[in-house]
CSV table of C-alpha atoms in Angstrom, one decimal:
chain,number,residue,atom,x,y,z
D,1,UNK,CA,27.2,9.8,111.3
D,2,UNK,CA,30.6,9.4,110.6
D,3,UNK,CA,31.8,12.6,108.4
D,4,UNK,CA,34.9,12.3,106.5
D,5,UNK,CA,37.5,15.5,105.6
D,6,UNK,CA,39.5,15.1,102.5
D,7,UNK,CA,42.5,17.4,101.8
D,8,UNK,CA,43.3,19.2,99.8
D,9,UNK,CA,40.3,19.8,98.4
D,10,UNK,CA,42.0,20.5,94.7
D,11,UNK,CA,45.7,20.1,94.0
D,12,UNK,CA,47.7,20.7,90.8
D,13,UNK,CA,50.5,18.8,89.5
D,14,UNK,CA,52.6,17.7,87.2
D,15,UNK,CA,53.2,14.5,85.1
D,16,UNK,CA,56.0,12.4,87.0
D,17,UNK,CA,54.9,14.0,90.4
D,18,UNK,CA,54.5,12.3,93.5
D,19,UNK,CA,50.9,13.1,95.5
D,20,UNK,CA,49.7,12.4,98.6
D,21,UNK,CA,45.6,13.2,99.6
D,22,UNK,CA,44.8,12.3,102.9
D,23,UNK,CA,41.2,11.5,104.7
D,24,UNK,CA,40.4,12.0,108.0
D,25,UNK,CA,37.5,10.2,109.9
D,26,UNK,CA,35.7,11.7,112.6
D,27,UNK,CA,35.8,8.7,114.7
D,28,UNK,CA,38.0,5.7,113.9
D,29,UNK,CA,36.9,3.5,111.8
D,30,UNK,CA,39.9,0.9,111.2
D,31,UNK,CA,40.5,-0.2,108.4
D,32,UNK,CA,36.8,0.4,106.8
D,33,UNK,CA,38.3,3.2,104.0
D,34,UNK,CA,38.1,2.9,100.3
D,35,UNK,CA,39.4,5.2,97.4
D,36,UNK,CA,37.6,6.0,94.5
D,37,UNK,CA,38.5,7.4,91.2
D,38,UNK,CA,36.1,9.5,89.1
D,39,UNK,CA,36.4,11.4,85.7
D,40,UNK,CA,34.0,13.7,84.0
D,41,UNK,CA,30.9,12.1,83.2
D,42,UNK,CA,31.4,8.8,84.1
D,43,UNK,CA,31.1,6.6,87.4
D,44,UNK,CA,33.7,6.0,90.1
D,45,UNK,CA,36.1,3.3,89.7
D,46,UNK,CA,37.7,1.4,93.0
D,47,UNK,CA,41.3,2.0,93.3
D,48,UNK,CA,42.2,0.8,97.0
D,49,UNK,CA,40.1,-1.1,99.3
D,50,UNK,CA,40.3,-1.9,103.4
D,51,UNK,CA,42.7,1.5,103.3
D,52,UNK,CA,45.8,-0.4,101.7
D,53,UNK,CA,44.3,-3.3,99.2
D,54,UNK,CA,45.2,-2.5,95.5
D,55,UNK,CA,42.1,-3.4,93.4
D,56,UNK,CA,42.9,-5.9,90.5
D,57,UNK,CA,44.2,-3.9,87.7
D,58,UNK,CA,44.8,-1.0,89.0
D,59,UNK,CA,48.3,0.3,88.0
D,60,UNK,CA,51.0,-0.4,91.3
D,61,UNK,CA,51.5,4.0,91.1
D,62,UNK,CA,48.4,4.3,93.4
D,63,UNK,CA,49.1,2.8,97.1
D,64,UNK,CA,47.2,3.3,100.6
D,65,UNK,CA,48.1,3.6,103.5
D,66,UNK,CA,46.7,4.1,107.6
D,67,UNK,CA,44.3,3.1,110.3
D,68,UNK,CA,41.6,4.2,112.9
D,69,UNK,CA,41.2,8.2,111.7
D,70,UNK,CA,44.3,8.9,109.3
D,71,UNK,CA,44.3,7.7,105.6
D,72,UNK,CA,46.5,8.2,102.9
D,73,UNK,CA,46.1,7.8,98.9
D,74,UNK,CA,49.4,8.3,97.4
D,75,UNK,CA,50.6,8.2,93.6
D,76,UNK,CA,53.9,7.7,93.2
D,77,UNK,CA,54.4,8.9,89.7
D,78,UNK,CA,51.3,10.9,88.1
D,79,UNK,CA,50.6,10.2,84.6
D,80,UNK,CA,48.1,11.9,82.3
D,81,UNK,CA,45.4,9.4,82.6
D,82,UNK,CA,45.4,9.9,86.4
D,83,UNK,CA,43.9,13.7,86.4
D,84,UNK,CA,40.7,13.4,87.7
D,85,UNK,CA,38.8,13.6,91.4
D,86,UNK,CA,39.3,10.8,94.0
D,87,UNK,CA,36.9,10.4,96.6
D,88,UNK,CA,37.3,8.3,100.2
D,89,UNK,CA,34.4,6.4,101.5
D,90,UNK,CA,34.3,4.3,104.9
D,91,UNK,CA,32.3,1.0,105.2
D,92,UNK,CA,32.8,1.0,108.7
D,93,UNK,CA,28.8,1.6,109.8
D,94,UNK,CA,25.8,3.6,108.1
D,95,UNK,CA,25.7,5.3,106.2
D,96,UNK,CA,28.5,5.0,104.1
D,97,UNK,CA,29.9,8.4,104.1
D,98,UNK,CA,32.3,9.7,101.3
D,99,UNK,CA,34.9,12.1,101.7
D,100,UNK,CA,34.0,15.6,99.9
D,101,UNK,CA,36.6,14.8,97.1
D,102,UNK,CA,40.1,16.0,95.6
D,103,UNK,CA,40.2,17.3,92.0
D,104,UNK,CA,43.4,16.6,90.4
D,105,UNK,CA,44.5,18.7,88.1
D,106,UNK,CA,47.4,19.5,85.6
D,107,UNK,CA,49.7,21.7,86.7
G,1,UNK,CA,31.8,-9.3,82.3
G,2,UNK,CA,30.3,-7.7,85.5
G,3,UNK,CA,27.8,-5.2,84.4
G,4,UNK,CA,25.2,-2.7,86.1
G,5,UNK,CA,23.1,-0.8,84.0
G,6,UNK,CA,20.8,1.8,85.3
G,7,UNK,CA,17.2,3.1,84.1
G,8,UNK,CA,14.5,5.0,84.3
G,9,UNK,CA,15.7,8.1,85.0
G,10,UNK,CA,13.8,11.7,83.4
G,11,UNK,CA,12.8,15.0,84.2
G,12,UNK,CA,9.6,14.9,87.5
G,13,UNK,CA,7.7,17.6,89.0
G,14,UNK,CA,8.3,17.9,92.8
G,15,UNK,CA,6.2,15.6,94.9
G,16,UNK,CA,6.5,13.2,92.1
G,17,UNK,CA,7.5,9.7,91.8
G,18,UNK,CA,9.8,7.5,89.7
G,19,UNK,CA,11.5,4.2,89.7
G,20,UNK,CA,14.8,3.2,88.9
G,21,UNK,CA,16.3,0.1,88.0
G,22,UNK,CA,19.2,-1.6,87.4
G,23,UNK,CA,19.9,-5.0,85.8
G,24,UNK,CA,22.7,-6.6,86.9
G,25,UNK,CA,24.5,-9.7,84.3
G,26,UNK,CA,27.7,-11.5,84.6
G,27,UNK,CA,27.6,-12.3,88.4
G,28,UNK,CA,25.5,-14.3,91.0
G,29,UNK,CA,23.4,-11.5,92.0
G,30,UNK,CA,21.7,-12.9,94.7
G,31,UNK,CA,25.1,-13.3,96.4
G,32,UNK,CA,25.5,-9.8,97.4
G,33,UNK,CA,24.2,-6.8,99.2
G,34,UNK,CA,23.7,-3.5,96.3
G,35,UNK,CA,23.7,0.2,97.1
G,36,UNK,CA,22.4,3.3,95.4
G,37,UNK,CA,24.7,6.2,95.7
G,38,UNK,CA,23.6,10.1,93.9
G,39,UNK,CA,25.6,12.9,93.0
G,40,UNK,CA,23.7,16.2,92.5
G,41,UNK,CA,25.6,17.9,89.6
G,42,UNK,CA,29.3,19.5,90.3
G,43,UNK,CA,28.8,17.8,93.7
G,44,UNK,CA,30.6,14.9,95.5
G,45,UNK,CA,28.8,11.2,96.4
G,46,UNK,CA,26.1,10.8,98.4
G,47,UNK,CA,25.3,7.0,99.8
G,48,UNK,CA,21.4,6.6,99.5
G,49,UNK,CA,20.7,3.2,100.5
G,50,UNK,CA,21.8,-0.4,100.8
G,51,UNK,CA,20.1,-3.4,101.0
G,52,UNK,CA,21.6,-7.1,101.6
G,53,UNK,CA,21.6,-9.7,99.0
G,54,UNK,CA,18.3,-11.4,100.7
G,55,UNK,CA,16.6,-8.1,101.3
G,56,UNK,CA,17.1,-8.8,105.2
G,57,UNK,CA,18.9,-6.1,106.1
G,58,UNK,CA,18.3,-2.5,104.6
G,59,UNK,CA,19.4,1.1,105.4
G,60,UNK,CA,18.8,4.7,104.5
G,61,UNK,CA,20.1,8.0,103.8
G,62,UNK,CA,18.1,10.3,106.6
G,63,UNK,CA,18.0,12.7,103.2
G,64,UNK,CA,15.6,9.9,102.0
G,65,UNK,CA,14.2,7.7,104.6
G,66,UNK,CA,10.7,7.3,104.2
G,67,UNK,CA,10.5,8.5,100.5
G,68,UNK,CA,12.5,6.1,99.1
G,69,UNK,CA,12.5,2.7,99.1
G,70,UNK,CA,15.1,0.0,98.1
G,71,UNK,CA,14.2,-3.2,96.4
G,72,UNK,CA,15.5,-6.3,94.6
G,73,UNK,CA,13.8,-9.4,92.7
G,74,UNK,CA,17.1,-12.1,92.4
G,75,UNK,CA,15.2,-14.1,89.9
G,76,UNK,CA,15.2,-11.1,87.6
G,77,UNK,CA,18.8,-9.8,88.4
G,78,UNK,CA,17.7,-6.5,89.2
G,79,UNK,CA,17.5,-3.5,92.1
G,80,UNK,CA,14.9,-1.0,92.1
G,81,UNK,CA,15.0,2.2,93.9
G,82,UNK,CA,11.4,3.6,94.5
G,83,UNK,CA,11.5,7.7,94.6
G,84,UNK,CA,8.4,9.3,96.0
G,85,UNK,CA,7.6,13.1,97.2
G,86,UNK,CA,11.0,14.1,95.0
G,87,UNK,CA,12.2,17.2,95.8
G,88,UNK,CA,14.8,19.6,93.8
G,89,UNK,CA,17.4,18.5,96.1
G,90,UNK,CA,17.0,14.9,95.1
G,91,UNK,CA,18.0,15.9,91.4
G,92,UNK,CA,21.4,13.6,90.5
G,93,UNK,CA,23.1,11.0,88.8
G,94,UNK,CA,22.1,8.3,90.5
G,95,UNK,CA,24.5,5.0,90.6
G,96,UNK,CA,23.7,1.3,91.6
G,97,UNK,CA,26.7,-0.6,93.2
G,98,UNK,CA,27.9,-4.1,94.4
G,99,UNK,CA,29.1,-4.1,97.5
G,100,UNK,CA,31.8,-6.5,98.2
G,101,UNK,CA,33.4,-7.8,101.1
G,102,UNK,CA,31.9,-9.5,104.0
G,103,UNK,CA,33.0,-7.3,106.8
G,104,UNK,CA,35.0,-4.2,105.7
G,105,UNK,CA,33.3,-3.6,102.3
G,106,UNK,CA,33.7,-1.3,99.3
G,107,UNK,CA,31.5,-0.7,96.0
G,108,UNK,CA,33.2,-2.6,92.5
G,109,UNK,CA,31.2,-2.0,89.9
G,110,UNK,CA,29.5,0.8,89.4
G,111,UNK,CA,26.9,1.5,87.0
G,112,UNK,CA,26.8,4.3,83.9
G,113,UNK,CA,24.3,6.4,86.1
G,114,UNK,CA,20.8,7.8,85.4
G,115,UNK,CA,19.7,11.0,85.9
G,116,UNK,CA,16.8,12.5,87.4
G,117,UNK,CA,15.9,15.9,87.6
G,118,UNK,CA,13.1,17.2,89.5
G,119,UNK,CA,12.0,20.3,88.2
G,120,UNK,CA,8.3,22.3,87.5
């Protein structure tokens, strides 16, 4: 199975602040990575797709970035509505392992 | 509007069974593969099972292979998940999923989640 490391594994910041969580694969996996955004008590939404695809409607703040092991989720400017836990997930092969997740917190 | 909408989660003994569904509406559901994915609570996602949009093609969690078993009727919109010999472990929210994408792939929607806990 392919595992996948997310760091860190909480983070606190501030409104207006640039982040970067990153996700590492245990074998490469291309370009198989997805982000996922979750808040309390409700389901995960998709923010980027094939590492570096910007689901439709999602605001432009939130990029990705990377290939084979090394992935990158980046939001350029945090705003309130953005505190919550994001998750990576690869598609590469079964099964479809997801990161261990990265709370977001306010500073 | 793409919807998924979970059921027939509740509260089992261990060893038990349960079904859960979930009813898919404002896309061609037969056109795609669907996934369950669980979180136990204060945890992270677990992927639980897939199965491709003309039940060809289906895979398993180890956690649950040969317990569980993944379904789907495309006349009536809808994915099943069959739980059997539930353990305390298996207690989660557990989530139905489109899967999109023909090669890479990546889950859009999700459903609201139904939770079972298995519990004496």
């Amino acid at each position: 199975d392919i595992q996948m490391t997310q760091s860190p594994s909480s983070l606190s910041a501030s409104v207006g602040d640039r982040v970067t969580i990153t996700c590492r694969a245990s074998q490469s996996i291309n370009s198989f990575l997805n982000w996922y955004q979750q808040k309390p008590g409700k389901a995960p939404k998709l923010l980027i797709y094939a590492a570096s695809s910007l689901q439709s409607g999602v605001p432009s703040r939130f990029s990705g970035s990377g290939s084979g092991t090394d992935f990158t989720l980046t939001i350029s400017s945090l705003q309130p509505e953005d505190f919550a836990t994001y998750y990576c997930q690869q598609s590469y092969s079964t099964p479809f392992t997801f990161g261990q997740g990265t709370r977001l917190e306010i500073k | 509007e793409v919807q998924l909408v979970e059921s027939g989660g509740g509260l089992v003994k261990p060893g038990g069974s349960l079904r859960l569904s979930c009813a898919a509406s404002g896309f061609t559901f037969s056109s795609y593969s669907m996934n369950w994915v669980r979180q136990a609570p204060g945890k992270g996602l677990e992927w639980v099972s897939s199965i491709s949009s003309s039940s060809s093609y289906i895979y398993y969690a180890d956690s649950v292979k040969g317990r569980f078993t993944i379904s789907r009727d495309n006349a009536k919109n809808s994915l099943y998940l069959q739980m059997n010999s539930l353990r305390a472990e298996d207690t989660a929210v557990y989530y139905c999923a489109r899967k999109l994408g023909a090669t890479t792939g990546w889950f859009d929607p999700w459903g609201q989640g139904t939770l079972v806990t298995v519990s004496s």
